[in-house]
mmCIF file of C-alpha atoms and ligand atoms in Angstrom:
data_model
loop_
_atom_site.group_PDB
_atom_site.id
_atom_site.type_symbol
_atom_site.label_atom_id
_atom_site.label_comp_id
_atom_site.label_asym_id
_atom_site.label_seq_id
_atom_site.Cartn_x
_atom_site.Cartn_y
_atom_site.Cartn_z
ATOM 1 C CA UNK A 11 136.429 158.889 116.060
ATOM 2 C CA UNK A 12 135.291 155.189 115.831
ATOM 3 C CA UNK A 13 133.690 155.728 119.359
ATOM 4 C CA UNK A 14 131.305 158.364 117.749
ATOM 5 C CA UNK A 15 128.579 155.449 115.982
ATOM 6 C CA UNK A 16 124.758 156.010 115.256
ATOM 7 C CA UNK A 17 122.104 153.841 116.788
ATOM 8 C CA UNK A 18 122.010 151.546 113.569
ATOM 9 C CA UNK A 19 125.686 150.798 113.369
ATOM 10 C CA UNK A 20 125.504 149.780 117.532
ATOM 11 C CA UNK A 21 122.223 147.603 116.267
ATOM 12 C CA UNK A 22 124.567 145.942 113.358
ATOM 13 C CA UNK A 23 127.283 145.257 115.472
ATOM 14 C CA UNK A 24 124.913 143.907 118.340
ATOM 15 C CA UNK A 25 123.172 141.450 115.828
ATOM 16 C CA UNK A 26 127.036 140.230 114.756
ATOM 17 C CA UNK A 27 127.853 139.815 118.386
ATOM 18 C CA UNK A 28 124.579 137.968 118.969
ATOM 19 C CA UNK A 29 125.317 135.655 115.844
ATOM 20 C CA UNK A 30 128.964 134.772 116.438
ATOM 21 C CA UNK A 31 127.495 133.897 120.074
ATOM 22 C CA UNK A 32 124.447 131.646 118.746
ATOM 23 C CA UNK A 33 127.694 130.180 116.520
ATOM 24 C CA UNK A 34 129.511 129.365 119.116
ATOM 25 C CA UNK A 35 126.877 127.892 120.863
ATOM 26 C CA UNK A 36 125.995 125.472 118.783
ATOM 27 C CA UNK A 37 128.621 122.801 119.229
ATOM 28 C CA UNK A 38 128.361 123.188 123.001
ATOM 29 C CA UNK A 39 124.357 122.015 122.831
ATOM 30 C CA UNK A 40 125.090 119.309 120.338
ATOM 31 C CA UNK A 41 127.538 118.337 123.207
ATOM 32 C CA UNK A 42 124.763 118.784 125.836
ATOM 33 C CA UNK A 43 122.208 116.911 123.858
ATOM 34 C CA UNK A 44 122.876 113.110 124.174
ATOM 35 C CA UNK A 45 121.069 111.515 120.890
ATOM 36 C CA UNK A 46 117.576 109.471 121.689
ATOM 37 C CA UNK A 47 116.918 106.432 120.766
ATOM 38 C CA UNK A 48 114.116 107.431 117.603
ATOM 39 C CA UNK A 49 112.102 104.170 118.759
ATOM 40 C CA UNK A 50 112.432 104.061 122.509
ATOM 41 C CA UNK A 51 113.296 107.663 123.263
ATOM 42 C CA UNK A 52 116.870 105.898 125.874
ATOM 43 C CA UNK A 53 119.296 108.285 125.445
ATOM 44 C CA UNK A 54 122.092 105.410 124.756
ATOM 45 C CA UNK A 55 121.569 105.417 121.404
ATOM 46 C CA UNK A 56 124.424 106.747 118.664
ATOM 47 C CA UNK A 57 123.280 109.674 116.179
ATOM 48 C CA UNK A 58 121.115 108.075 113.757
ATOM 49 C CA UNK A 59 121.131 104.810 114.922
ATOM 50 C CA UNK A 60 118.791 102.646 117.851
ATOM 51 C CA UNK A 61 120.072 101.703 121.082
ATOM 52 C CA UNK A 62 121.210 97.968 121.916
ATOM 53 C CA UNK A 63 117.719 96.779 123.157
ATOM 54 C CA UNK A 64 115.766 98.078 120.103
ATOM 55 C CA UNK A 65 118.306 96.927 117.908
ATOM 56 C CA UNK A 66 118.419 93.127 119.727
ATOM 57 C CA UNK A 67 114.520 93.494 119.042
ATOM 58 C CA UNK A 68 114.309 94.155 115.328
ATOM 59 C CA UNK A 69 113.252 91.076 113.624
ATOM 60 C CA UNK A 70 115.952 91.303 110.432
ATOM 61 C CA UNK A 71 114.155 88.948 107.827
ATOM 62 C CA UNK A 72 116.766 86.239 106.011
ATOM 63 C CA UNK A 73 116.706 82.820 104.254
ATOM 64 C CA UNK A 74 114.460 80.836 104.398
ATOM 65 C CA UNK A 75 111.772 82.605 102.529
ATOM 66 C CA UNK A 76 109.443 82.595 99.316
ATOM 67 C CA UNK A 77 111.781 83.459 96.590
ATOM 68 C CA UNK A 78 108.597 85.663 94.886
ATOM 69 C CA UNK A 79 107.304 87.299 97.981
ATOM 70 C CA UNK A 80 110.048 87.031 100.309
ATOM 71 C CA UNK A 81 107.808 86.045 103.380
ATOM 72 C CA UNK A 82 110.361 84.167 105.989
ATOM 73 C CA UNK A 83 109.678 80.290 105.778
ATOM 74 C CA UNK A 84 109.731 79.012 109.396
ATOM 75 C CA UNK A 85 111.348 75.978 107.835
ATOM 76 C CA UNK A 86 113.916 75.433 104.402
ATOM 77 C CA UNK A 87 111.958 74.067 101.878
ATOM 78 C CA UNK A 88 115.137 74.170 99.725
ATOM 79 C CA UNK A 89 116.157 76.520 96.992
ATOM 80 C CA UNK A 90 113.904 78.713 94.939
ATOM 81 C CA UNK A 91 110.518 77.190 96.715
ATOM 82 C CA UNK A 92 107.428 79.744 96.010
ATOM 83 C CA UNK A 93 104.667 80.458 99.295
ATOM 84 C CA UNK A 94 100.814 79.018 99.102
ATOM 85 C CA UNK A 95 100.458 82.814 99.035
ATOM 86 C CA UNK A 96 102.461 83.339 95.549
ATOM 87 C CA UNK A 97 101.108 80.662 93.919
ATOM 88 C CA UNK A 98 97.544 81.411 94.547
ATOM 89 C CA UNK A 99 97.773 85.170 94.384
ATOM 90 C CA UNK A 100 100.855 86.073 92.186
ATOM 91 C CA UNK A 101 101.641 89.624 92.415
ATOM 92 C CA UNK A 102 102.665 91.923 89.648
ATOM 93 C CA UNK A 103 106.238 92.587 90.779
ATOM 94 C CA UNK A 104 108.742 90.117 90.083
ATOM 95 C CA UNK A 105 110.206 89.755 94.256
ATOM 96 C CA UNK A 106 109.576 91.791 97.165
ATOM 97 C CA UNK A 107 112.550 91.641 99.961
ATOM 98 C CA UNK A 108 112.070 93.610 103.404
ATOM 99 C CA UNK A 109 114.959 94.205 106.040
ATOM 100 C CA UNK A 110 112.404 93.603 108.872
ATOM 101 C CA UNK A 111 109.632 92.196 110.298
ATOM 102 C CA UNK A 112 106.837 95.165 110.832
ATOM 103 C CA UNK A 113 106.780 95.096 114.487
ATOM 104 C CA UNK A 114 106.963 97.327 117.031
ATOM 105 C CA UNK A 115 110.352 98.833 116.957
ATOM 106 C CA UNK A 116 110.262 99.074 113.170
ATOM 107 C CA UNK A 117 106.798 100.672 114.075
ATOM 108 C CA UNK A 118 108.619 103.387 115.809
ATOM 109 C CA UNK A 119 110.895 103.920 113.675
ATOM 110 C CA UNK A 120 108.674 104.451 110.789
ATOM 111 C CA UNK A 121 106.985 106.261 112.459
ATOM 112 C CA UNK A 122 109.473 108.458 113.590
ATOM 113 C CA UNK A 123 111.339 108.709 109.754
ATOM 114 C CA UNK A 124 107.975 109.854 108.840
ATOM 115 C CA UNK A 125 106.061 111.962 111.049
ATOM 116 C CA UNK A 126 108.942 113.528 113.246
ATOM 117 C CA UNK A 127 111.303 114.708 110.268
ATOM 118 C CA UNK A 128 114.173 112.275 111.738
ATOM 119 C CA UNK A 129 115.891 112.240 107.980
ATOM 120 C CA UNK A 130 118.985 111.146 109.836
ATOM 121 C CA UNK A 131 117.776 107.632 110.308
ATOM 122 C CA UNK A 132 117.616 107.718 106.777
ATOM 123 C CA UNK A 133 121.158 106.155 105.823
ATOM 124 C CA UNK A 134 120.612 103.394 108.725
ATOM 125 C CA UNK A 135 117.257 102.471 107.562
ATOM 126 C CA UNK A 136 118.801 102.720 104.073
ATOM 127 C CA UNK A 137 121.748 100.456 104.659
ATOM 128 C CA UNK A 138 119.377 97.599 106.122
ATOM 129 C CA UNK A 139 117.474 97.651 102.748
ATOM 130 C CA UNK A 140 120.615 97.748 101.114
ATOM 131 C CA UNK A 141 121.783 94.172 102.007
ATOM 132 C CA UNK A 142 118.134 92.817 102.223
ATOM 133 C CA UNK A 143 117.591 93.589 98.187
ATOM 134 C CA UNK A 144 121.540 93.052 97.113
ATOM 135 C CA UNK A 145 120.156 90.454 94.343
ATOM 136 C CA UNK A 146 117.429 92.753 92.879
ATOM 137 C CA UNK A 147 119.716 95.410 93.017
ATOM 138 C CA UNK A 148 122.497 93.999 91.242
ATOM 139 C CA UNK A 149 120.205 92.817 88.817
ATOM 140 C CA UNK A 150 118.502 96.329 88.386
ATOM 141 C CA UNK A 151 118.196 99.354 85.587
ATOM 142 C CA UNK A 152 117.390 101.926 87.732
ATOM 143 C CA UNK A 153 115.367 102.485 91.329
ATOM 144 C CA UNK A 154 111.969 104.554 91.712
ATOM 145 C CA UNK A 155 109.779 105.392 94.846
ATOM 146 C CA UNK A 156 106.491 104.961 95.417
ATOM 147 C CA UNK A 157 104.914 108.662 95.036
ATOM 148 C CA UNK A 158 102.924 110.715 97.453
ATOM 149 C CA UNK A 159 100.053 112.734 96.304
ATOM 150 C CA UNK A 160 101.428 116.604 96.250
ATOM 151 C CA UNK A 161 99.289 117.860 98.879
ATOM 152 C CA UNK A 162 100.577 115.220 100.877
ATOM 153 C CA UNK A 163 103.794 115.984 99.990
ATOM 154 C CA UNK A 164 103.739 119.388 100.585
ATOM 155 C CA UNK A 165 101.830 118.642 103.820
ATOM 156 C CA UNK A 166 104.764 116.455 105.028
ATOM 157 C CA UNK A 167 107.771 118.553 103.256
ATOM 158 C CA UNK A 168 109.209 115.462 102.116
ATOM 159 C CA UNK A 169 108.742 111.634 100.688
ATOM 160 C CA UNK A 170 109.777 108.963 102.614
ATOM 161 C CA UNK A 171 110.293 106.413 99.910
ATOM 162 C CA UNK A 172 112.213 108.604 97.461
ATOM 163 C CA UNK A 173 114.181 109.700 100.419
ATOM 164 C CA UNK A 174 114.792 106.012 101.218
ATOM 165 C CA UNK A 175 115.412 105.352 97.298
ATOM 166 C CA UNK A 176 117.662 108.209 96.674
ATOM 167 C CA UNK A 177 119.990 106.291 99.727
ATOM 168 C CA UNK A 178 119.595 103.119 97.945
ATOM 169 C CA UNK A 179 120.401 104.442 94.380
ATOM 170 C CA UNK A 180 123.396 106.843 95.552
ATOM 171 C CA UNK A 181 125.156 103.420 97.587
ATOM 172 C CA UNK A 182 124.198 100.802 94.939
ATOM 173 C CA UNK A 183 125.728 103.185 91.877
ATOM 174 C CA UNK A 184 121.749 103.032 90.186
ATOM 175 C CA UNK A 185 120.179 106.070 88.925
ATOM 176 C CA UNK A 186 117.487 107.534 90.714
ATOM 177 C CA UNK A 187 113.790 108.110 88.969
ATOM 178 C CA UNK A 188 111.730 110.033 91.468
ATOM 179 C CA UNK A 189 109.393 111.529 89.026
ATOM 180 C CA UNK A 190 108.342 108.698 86.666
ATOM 181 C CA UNK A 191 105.639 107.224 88.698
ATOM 182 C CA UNK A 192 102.683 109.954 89.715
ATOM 183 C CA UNK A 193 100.091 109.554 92.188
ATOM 184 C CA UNK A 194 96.908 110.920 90.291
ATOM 185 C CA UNK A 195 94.652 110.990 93.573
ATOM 186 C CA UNK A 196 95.354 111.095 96.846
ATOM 187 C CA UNK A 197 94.062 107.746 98.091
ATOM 188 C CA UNK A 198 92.701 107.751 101.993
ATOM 189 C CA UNK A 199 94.665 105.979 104.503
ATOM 190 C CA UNK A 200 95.616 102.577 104.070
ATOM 191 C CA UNK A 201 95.390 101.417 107.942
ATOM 192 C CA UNK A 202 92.413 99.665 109.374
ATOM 193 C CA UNK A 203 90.890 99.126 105.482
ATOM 194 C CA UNK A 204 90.455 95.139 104.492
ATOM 195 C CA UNK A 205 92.820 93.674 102.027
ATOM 196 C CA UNK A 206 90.162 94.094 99.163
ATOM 197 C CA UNK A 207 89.465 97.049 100.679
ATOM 198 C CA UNK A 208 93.575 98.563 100.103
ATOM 199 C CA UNK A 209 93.351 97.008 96.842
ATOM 200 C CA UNK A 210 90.045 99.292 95.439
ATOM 201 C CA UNK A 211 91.719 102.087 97.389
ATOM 202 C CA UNK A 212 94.514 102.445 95.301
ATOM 203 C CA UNK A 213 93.405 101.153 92.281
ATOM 204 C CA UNK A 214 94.285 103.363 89.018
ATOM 205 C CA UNK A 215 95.548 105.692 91.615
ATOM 206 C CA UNK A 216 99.335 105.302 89.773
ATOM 207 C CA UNK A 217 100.773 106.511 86.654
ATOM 208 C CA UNK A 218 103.694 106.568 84.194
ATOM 209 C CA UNK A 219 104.676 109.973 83.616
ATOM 210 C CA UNK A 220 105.108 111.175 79.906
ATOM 211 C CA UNK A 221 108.775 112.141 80.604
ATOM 212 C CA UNK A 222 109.061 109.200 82.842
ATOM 213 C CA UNK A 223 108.467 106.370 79.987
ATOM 214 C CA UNK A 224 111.254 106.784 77.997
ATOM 215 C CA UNK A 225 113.504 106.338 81.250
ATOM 216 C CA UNK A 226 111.713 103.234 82.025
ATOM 217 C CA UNK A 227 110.730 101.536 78.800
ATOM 218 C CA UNK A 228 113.368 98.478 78.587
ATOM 219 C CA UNK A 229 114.309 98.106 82.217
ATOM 220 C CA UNK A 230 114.431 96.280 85.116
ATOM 221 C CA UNK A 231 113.566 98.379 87.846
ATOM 222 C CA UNK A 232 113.055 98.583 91.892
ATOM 223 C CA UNK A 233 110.338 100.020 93.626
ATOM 224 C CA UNK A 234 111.252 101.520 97.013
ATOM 225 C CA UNK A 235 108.499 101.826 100.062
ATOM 226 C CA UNK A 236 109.009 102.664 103.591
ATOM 227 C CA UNK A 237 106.113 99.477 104.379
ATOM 228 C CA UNK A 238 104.514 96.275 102.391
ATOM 229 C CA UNK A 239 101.217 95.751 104.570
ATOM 230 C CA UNK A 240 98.818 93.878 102.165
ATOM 231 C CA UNK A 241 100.982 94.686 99.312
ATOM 232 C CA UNK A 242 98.248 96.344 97.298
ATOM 233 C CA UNK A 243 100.479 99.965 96.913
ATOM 234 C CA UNK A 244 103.455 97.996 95.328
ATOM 235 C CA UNK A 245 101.352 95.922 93.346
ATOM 236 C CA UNK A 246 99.010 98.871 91.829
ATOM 237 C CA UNK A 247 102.565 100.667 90.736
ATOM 238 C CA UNK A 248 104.290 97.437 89.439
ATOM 239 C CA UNK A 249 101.005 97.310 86.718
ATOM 240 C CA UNK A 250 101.467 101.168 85.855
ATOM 241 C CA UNK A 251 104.956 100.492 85.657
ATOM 242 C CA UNK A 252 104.784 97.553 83.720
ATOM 243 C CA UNK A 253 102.126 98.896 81.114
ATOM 244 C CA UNK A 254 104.437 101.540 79.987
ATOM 245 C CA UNK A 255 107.093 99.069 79.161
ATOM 246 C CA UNK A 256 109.158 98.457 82.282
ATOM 247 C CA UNK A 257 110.284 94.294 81.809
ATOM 248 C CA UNK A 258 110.592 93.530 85.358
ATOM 249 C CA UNK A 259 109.458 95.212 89.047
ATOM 250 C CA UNK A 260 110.917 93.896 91.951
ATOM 251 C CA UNK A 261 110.115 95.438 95.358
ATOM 252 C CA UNK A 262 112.380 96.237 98.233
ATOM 253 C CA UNK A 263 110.719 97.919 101.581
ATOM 254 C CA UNK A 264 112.214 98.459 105.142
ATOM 255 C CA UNK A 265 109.103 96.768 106.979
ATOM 256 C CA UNK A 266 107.051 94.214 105.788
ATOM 257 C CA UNK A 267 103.809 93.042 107.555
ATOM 258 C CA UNK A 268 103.979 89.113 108.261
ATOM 259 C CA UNK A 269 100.511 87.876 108.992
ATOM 260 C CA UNK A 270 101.003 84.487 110.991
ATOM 261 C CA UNK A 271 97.747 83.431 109.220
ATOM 262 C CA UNK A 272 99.694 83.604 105.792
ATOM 263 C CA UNK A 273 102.521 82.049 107.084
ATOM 264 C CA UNK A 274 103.385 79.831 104.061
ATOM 265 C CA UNK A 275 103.736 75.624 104.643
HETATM 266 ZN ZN1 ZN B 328 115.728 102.087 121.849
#
């Protein structure tokens, strides 16, 4: 008789039962959970976006601005007009463009993308740089991240550039190159070092891969990063890029830093 079961097949049916429950469940609590804001922590916010009042606080960075660094001009200086900053200190890239100022909600959010796994913001974040780097795209081979170090990547689980990137290169129809630039050391923390100081810091810290060349020799390519702060990162991996035969690195980040002591004019 089916009644008539051994201890093992009532503990196999149990675990089913218990499964097919936690199944059910699950819709129920994504019901019960209302989404959080990922920079204030308001509960107004839709999934994988930021509620009205972080939103209405995000400084979104367009024209006016140095056509080579892409710092926001408080004034129009007309077309095509380069910053004291890019004239005096040309960087390796070709252009940098950011979606936003690096302030406190785009803080947060970084933050959050980063440290507290929220890979959901990822296509929002994503989408911003999207429109912000349009013209680099469109004028683009290919996109690669900036690399972590592997033990910081297998500290964090995942890369927040080449997560970014792979976004980027899936919506703009570019192929993806997460592996052709390599970290060779894992450089300390950039925050609360001087500008010369970032710039030692990360110096010869980048590479070319050998399987990487041959994907980059030739082409116009954009570096993703999650943040430009003094810009030495980009910079460092625009020269490694460039040495193995890249013609042209422009840069396109979610956050830039802009220092109202460098504000250009
Ligand atoms: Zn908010």
């Amino acid at each position: 008789m089916a009644l008539l079961q051994g201890p093992e097949a009532i503990a196999g049916r149990l675990a089913r039962a218990a499964a097919n429950a936690r199944a059910a469940m699950l819709p129920i609590l994504d019901v019960a959970l209302p989404p959080l804001c990922p920079a204030c922590r308001d509960v107004h916010a839709q999934p994988g976006g930021v509620c009205a009042g972080c939103w209405s606080k995000l400084s979104f960075i367009s024209p006016p601005y140095c056509e080579r660094l892409g710092v926001p001009f408080v004034y129009d200086p007309g077309p095509g007009i380069l910053s004291m900053e890019a004239i005096a200190n040309p960087p390796a890239y070709g252009r940098a463009r950011a979606a936003v100022r690096y302030d406190d909600v785009a803080r947060a959010l970084v933050h959050a993308f980063k440290f507290s796994d929220r890979l959901d913001l990822a296509p929002m974040i994503g989408g911003w740089m999207l429109r912000a780097g349009r013209q680099l795209l469109a004028e683009a081979a290919a996109v690669v991240p900036v690399p972590l170090h592997w033990r910081r990547l297998w500290a964090r689980r995942f890369n927040q550039s080449a997560t970014l990137a792979g976004v980027i290169a899936e919506a703009s129809g570019l192929p993806l190159l997460p592996d052709a630039l390599q970290r060779t050391r894992a450089t300390p923390h950039q925050v609360g070092l001087s500008r010369s100081e970032r710039a030692t810091n990360v110096q010869g810290a980048f590479r070319v891969s050998p399987d990487g060349k041959p994907h980059i020799h030739g082409k116009r390519l954009v570096l993703v990063d999650d943040v430009l702060t003094s810009g030495a990162t980009v910079d460092h991996c625009s020269r490694a890029l460039l040495r193995a035969g890249a013609t042209n690195v422009d840069v396109l980040v979610f956050a830039r830093v802009v220092d109202a002591a460098r504000a250009p004019i």
